[in-house]
Every structure is written in C-alpha cells, then in structure tokens.
Amino acid sequence: MSPNGSDRSPRRTMRRKLPQALALGLVIATATGCSANDLPRLGLPSPVTKEGPMVLHMWQGSWIAALVVGVLMWGLIIWSVIFHRRSRTGVQVPPQTRYNVPIEALYTAVPIIIVSVLFYFVARDESKLIAVSEKPQHTVNVVGFQWSWAFNYENTENPDPANQEAAYEVGTPGEPPTLYLPVDETVQFRLTSRDVIHDFWPISFMMKMDVVPGVVNKFEVTPTVKGEYMGKCAELCGVDHSRMLFNVKVVDRAEYDQHLKDLRAKGQTGAVPSGITTMGSEEK
C-alpha cells in the first residue's frame, strides 16, 4: 500500500499507461499521411524557385533547434521524475532549494544565445530573399483589390495604361486570374493595393509579402520548375477574403510571350491602375 493510503502503486499506473501513450504517439505520427520524401520538408512544399531551398533550409534549421531544446527539456523532466521522486515508504518532504545562482545564470544565458543565433540566420537569409536588382528580366506589377488580383506584365509600380507594349490580366472572386511566368528567368513583383492591406502569396514559391495601399513592396523570384501552382491572399481583407485566389503557371519563354500576345489581341493592353495613383474608386 502506498503512503497516502491507496493500494494502487503510482509506478504500476505509469507502466499501465505507458503503452497507451506510445500507441497514441504512433497514431499521431502516422495519421499525417506524410511520405518519406515529404517528411524532411516538415510540411513545406517542394521548392520550385531558386530562392526556395534557402527558405526550406531556414525552416529545417529552426525545427532542429527547437527539437534539440525540446529533447533537452524532456530529458531533464524525465530525469527529475525518475531520480527525484518520493520513495514508496517515505513521507518526508524532499530537500528544498531556494535559489541556485549558476543554474539561474544558465537558464538566462542559454535562451539569449539561442535567440541571437536564430536572429543572425534569419536576418542573413532575409536580406538575400528581399534583395532586388536594378534591371530584372521581367517586371510584374501585382494589384490587389477587394477581392481579387490584377497582373500588369512588363510594367512598373506606377503602370501606364497607355503603354501598348504592356498587357494585363484581371480576375474576380468567381474567376481567379492566372499569372504566367517564364521558367528560369528572374521576375520582380511590385506589389500595390487599391483599398486595404492584402498579402500576395504564391504558396509553392515559399515567399509572401504584404500589399499595402500607397506603398510599393518588391521581391524577386526565379521559377525553376514548370507547372501550375496555387496562390492566395494571406491577409484577412474583408468578406470575400477566402475567395481572393489566383493561379500561377510557369511555362517556357515562348509560351509566356504568346500569352502576352493573346492578352493584347483581346484588347488587354496597358495596365490596370495600381494603388499608387488611385485608391480604388475607378471603374473595374
């Protein structure tokens, strides 16, 4: 009988519940449906841009650091439970420690070091991800509005509707637009909004950025894998936020040029006005 009067041993209860806990962990691990190829990416899609592996490595590094800290803490907890628990026959209160300066200094310094290291790698990679060139191979002005997107091809952040060499595509919540991009060529996105804050997120590109009224945000990507991908707004922007979708199609250069010709042939030359020159009162 245990000292508190119960005839149920805590250790016996723990041994009985341990298989249940292990079974639950196995179910959680296998219910995700991840394959062996998906597991190393830890939930991220396969990189389809030149910049994608950098984001993936930063994500994996953060998980590794978190797991190392987690394993250390779990180990200390288990060690304390096993080696510092009250004996079956003892009823005395174990020795109490009011403070321990070395340990307190350790658990103050270690988190500072961890955060500093993570900050260094994030700042280093972020500076590369948001760097833009003076003359990118292609420029697409992305205009966000409630609740869809317009893509002005080969234009600037202040698009000229009279420019007959440029072309545009505009969508609706019911008919999301498709953004065409040439494979293996650098594209600079210049993001503007005509009403509220949106967020431009081509999901498989592993890169997103806020689209802010009156502000031009920029980033560049180089798609490396042909295919069709999904995109969405990642900022709650109103009633139809969930329908603010778009598609991305990475194609050969010849198909990209043909798409722009088709848009011009349909009369979609020039540009849809961006948020730099108007706040959304114009006719769509």
Coordinates of C-alpha atoms in Angstrom, one line a residue:
M1 CA 0.0 0.0 0.0
S2 CA 1.3 3.5 -0.9
P3 CA 2.0 6.1 1.9
N4 CA -1.2 8.0 1.0
G5 CA -3.4 5.1 1.8
S6 CA -4.1 3.9 -1.7
D7 CA -3.4 0.3 -2.7
R8 CA -2.6 1.4 -6.3
S9 CA 1.1 1.9 -6.9
P10 CA 2.0 5.0 -8.9
R11 CA 4.7 3.1 -10.8
R12 CA 2.2 0.4 -11.6
T13 CA -0.2 3.0 -13.0
M14 CA 2.6 4.6 -15.1
R15 CA 3.6 1.2 -16.5
R16 CA 0.0 0.6 -17.5
K17 CA -0.4 3.9 -19.2
L18 CA 2.9 3.9 -21.0
P19 CA 1.8 1.6 -23.8
Q20 CA -1.3 3.8 -24.3
A21 CA 0.8 6.9 -24.6
L22 CA 3.2 5.2 -27.1
A23 CA 0.2 4.0 -29.2
L24 CA -1.2 7.5 -29.2
G25 CA 2.1 8.9 -30.4
L26 CA 2.3 6.3 -33.1
V27 CA -1.2 7.2 -34.4
I28 CA -0.4 10.9 -34.4
A29 CA 2.9 10.3 -36.3
T30 CA 1.3 8.1 -38.9
A31 CA -2.1 10.0 -39.3
T32 CA -0.5 12.9 -41.1
G33 CA -0.2 10.9 -44.3
C34 CA 3.4 12.2 -45.0
S35 CA 5.6 10.1 -47.2
A36 CA 9.3 9.5 -46.6
N37 CA 10.0 12.2 -49.2
D38 CA 7.7 14.7 -47.5
L39 CA 9.0 14.3 -44.0
P40 CA 12.3 16.1 -44.4
R41 CA 10.4 19.2 -45.6
L42 CA 8.4 19.3 -42.4
G43 CA 5.2 20.5 -44.0
L44 CA 6.6 22.8 -46.7
P45 CA 6.1 22.1 -50.4
S46 CA 8.9 21.1 -52.7
P47 CA 11.0 24.2 -53.7
V48 CA 10.1 25.4 -57.3
T49 CA 12.2 28.6 -57.3
K50 CA 15.9 29.3 -57.0
E51 CA 15.2 31.0 -53.6
G52 CA 13.0 28.1 -52.3
P53 CA 15.9 25.9 -50.9
M54 CA 17.1 28.9 -48.7
V55 CA 13.6 29.2 -47.1
L56 CA 13.4 25.4 -46.7
H57 CA 16.8 25.2 -45.0
M58 CA 15.9 28.0 -42.6
W59 CA 12.7 26.2 -41.8
Q60 CA 14.5 22.9 -41.2
G61 CA 17.2 24.6 -39.1
S62 CA 14.5 26.2 -36.9
W63 CA 12.9 22.8 -36.3
I64 CA 16.2 21.2 -35.5
A65 CA 17.0 23.9 -32.9
A66 CA 13.5 23.5 -31.4
L67 CA 13.9 19.7 -31.2
V68 CA 17.3 20.0 -29.6
V69 CA 15.9 22.3 -26.9
G70 CA 12.8 20.1 -26.6
V71 CA 14.8 16.9 -26.1
L72 CA 17.0 18.6 -23.5
M73 CA 13.9 19.8 -21.5
W74 CA 12.1 16.4 -21.8
G75 CA 15.2 14.7 -20.7
L76 CA 15.6 16.9 -17.6
I77 CA 11.9 16.4 -16.8
I78 CA 12.1 12.6 -17.1
W79 CA 15.4 12.6 -15.1
S80 CA 13.7 14.6 -12.3
V81 CA 10.7 12.3 -12.3
I82 CA 12.7 9.1 -12.1
F83 CA 15.5 10.1 -9.7
H84 CA 13.9 12.7 -7.5
R85 CA 10.5 11.2 -6.7
R86 CA 9.5 10.3 -3.3
S87 CA 10.1 6.7 -2.2
R88 CA 7.3 4.3 -1.6
T89 CA 7.7 4.3 2.1
G90 CA 9.0 7.8 2.7
V91 CA 6.7 10.6 3.7
Q92 CA 9.2 13.3 4.4
V93 CA 9.4 16.5 2.3
P94 CA 12.4 16.4 0.0
P95 CA 15.2 19.0 0.4
Q96 CA 14.1 22.4 -0.8
T97 CA 16.4 24.7 -2.8
R98 CA 15.6 28.4 -2.7
Y99 CA 18.0 29.5 -5.4
N100 CA 21.0 28.4 -7.4
V101 CA 23.0 31.1 -9.0
P102 CA 24.8 29.0 -11.6
I103 CA 21.6 27.4 -12.8
E104 CA 19.7 30.7 -12.9
A105 CA 22.5 32.3 -14.9
L106 CA 22.5 29.3 -17.2
Y107 CA 18.8 29.4 -18.0
T108 CA 19.0 33.1 -18.5
A109 CA 22.0 33.0 -20.9
V110 CA 21.0 29.9 -22.9
P111 CA 17.8 31.4 -24.3
I112 CA 19.6 34.6 -25.2
I113 CA 22.2 32.6 -27.1
I114 CA 19.5 30.6 -28.9
V115 CA 17.5 33.7 -29.9
S116 CA 20.7 35.5 -31.0
V117 CA 21.8 32.6 -33.3
L118 CA 18.3 32.3 -34.8
F119 CA 18.2 36.0 -35.4
Y120 CA 21.5 36.0 -37.2
F121 CA 20.5 33.3 -39.6
V122 CA 17.0 34.8 -40.2
A123 CA 18.5 38.3 -40.8
R124 CA 21.2 36.9 -43.1
D125 CA 18.7 34.9 -45.3
E126 CA 16.0 37.6 -45.2
S127 CA 18.4 40.2 -46.6
K128 CA 19.0 37.9 -49.6
L129 CA 15.4 37.0 -50.1
I130 CA 14.2 40.6 -50.3
A131 CA 17.1 41.9 -52.4
V132 CA 16.0 43.2 -55.8
S133 CA 18.0 44.0 -58.9
E134 CA 18.0 47.3 -60.8
K135 CA 17.0 45.7 -64.1
P136 CA 15.2 42.4 -63.7
Q137 CA 14.4 40.2 -66.7
H138 CA 10.7 40.7 -66.2
T139 CA 8.6 43.0 -64.1
V140 CA 5.0 42.3 -63.0
N141 CA 3.0 44.9 -61.1
V142 CA 0.6 43.0 -58.9
V143 CA -2.5 45.0 -57.9
G144 CA -4.6 43.7 -55.0
F145 CA -8.2 44.8 -54.6
Q146 CA -11.3 43.5 -52.8
W147 CA -11.4 40.7 -53.7
S148 CA -9.1 39.6 -56.5
W149 CA -5.9 40.4 -58.3
A150 CA -4.7 42.1 -61.4
F151 CA -1.3 41.4 -63.1
N152 CA 0.3 44.1 -65.2
Y153 CA 3.0 42.4 -67.3
E154 CA 6.3 44.2 -68.2
N155 CA 5.3 47.3 -66.3
T156 CA 6.4 49.3 -63.3
E157 CA 5.0 50.1 -59.9
N158 CA 3.2 53.1 -61.5
P159 CA 1.8 51.4 -64.5
D160 CA 0.9 53.4 -67.6
P161 CA -2.5 52.4 -69.1
A162 CA -1.4 54.0 -72.4
N163 CA 1.6 51.6 -72.8
Q164 CA 0.6 49.4 -75.8
E165 CA 3.6 47.1 -75.2
A166 CA 2.4 46.0 -71.8
A167 CA -0.5 43.7 -71.1
Y168 CA -2.7 42.9 -68.1
E169 CA -5.0 40.3 -66.7
V170 CA -7.6 40.9 -64.0
G171 CA -9.7 38.4 -62.1
T172 CA -12.8 38.2 -59.9
P173 CA -13.6 36.1 -56.8
G174 CA -15.6 33.8 -59.1
E175 CA -12.9 33.6 -61.8
P176 CA -9.4 33.8 -60.3
P177 CA -6.7 35.1 -62.7
T178 CA -3.7 33.1 -63.8
L179 CA -0.2 34.6 -63.5
Y180 CA 2.1 33.4 -66.3
L181 CA 5.8 33.3 -65.6
P182 CA 8.8 32.2 -67.7
V183 CA 10.9 29.3 -66.3
D184 CA 14.5 30.0 -65.3
E185 CA 14.1 33.8 -65.7
T186 CA 14.0 36.3 -62.9
V187 CA 10.7 38.1 -62.2
Q188 CA 10.3 41.1 -60.0
F189 CA 7.0 41.6 -58.3
R190 CA 6.0 45.1 -57.5
L191 CA 3.0 45.0 -55.1
T192 CA 0.4 47.7 -54.8
S193 CA -3.1 47.8 -53.3
R194 CA -6.2 49.9 -54.2
D195 CA -8.1 49.6 -51.0
V196 CA -7.0 47.7 -47.9
I197 CA -3.9 45.6 -46.9
H198 CA -3.6 42.3 -48.8
D199 CA -0.9 39.7 -48.9
F200 CA 0.5 38.2 -52.1
W201 CA 1.3 34.5 -51.5
P202 CA 2.2 32.1 -54.3
I203 CA 2.3 29.1 -52.0
S204 CA 4.8 26.9 -53.6
F205 CA 7.2 29.8 -54.0
M206 CA 7.6 29.8 -50.2
M207 CA 7.6 33.6 -50.3
K208 CA 4.8 36.1 -49.5
M209 CA 4.7 39.8 -48.9
D210 CA 2.1 42.4 -47.7
V211 CA 0.3 44.5 -50.3
V212 CA -0.2 47.9 -48.7
P213 CA -2.1 50.9 -50.0
G214 CA 0.2 53.8 -51.0
V215 CA 3.4 51.6 -50.6
V216 CA 5.4 49.6 -53.2
N217 CA 6.7 46.4 -51.8
K218 CA 9.0 44.3 -54.0
F219 CA 10.6 40.9 -54.2
E220 CA 12.1 38.7 -56.9
V221 CA 11.9 35.0 -57.7
T222 CA 13.3 32.8 -60.4
P223 CA 11.0 29.9 -61.1
T224 CA 12.9 26.7 -61.9
V225 CA 10.1 24.1 -62.3
K226 CA 7.4 24.3 -64.9
G227 CA 3.9 23.6 -63.7
E228 CA 0.7 25.1 -62.2
Y229 CA 0.6 26.3 -58.7
M230 CA -1.9 27.9 -56.3
G231 CA -1.8 31.4 -54.8
K232 CA -4.0 33.3 -52.3
C233 CA -4.3 36.3 -50.2
A234 CA -2.7 35.7 -46.7
E235 CA -4.1 38.8 -45.0
L236 CA -7.7 39.0 -43.7
C237 CA -9.1 41.7 -46.0
G238 CA -12.8 41.5 -45.9
V239 CA -15.9 39.5 -46.6
D240 CA -14.6 37.5 -49.6
H241 CA -11.0 37.2 -48.4
S242 CA -11.2 33.4 -48.7
R243 CA -12.1 33.7 -52.4
M244 CA -9.2 36.0 -53.2
L245 CA -7.3 33.3 -55.1
F246 CA -5.1 33.2 -58.1
N247 CA -3.2 30.6 -60.2
V248 CA 0.5 30.6 -61.2
K249 CA 1.6 28.9 -64.4
V250 CA 5.4 28.5 -65.0
V251 CA 6.0 27.9 -68.7
D252 CA 8.6 28.2 -71.5
R253 CA 9.6 31.6 -72.6
A254 CA 7.8 31.1 -76.0
E255 CA 4.5 30.3 -74.2
Y256 CA 4.9 33.3 -72.0
D257 CA 5.5 35.6 -74.9
Q258 CA 2.5 34.0 -76.7
H259 CA 0.3 34.6 -73.6
L260 CA 1.1 38.3 -73.6
K261 CA 0.3 38.5 -77.3
D262 CA -3.0 36.8 -76.7
L263 CA -3.8 39.4 -74.0
R264 CA -3.0 42.2 -76.3
A265 CA -5.1 40.7 -79.0
K266 CA -8.1 40.7 -76.6
G267 CA -7.6 44.4 -76.0
Q268 CA -5.9 44.0 -72.7
T269 CA -3.1 46.3 -73.4
G270 CA -1.7 48.9 -71.0
A271 CA -2.4 48.3 -67.3
V272 CA -5.0 48.1 -64.6
P273 CA -4.4 51.2 -62.4
S274 CA -2.5 50.5 -59.2
G275 CA -2.9 51.8 -55.7
I276 CA -0.1 54.3 -56.2
T277 CA -2.2 56.5 -58.4
T278 CA -5.7 55.7 -57.1
M279 CA -7.4 54.2 -54.1
G280 CA -10.0 52.0 -55.9
S281 CA -12.7 54.4 -56.9
E282 CA -12.2 53.8 -60.6
E283 CA -14.4 51.5 -62.7
K284 CA -13.2 48.0 -63.0

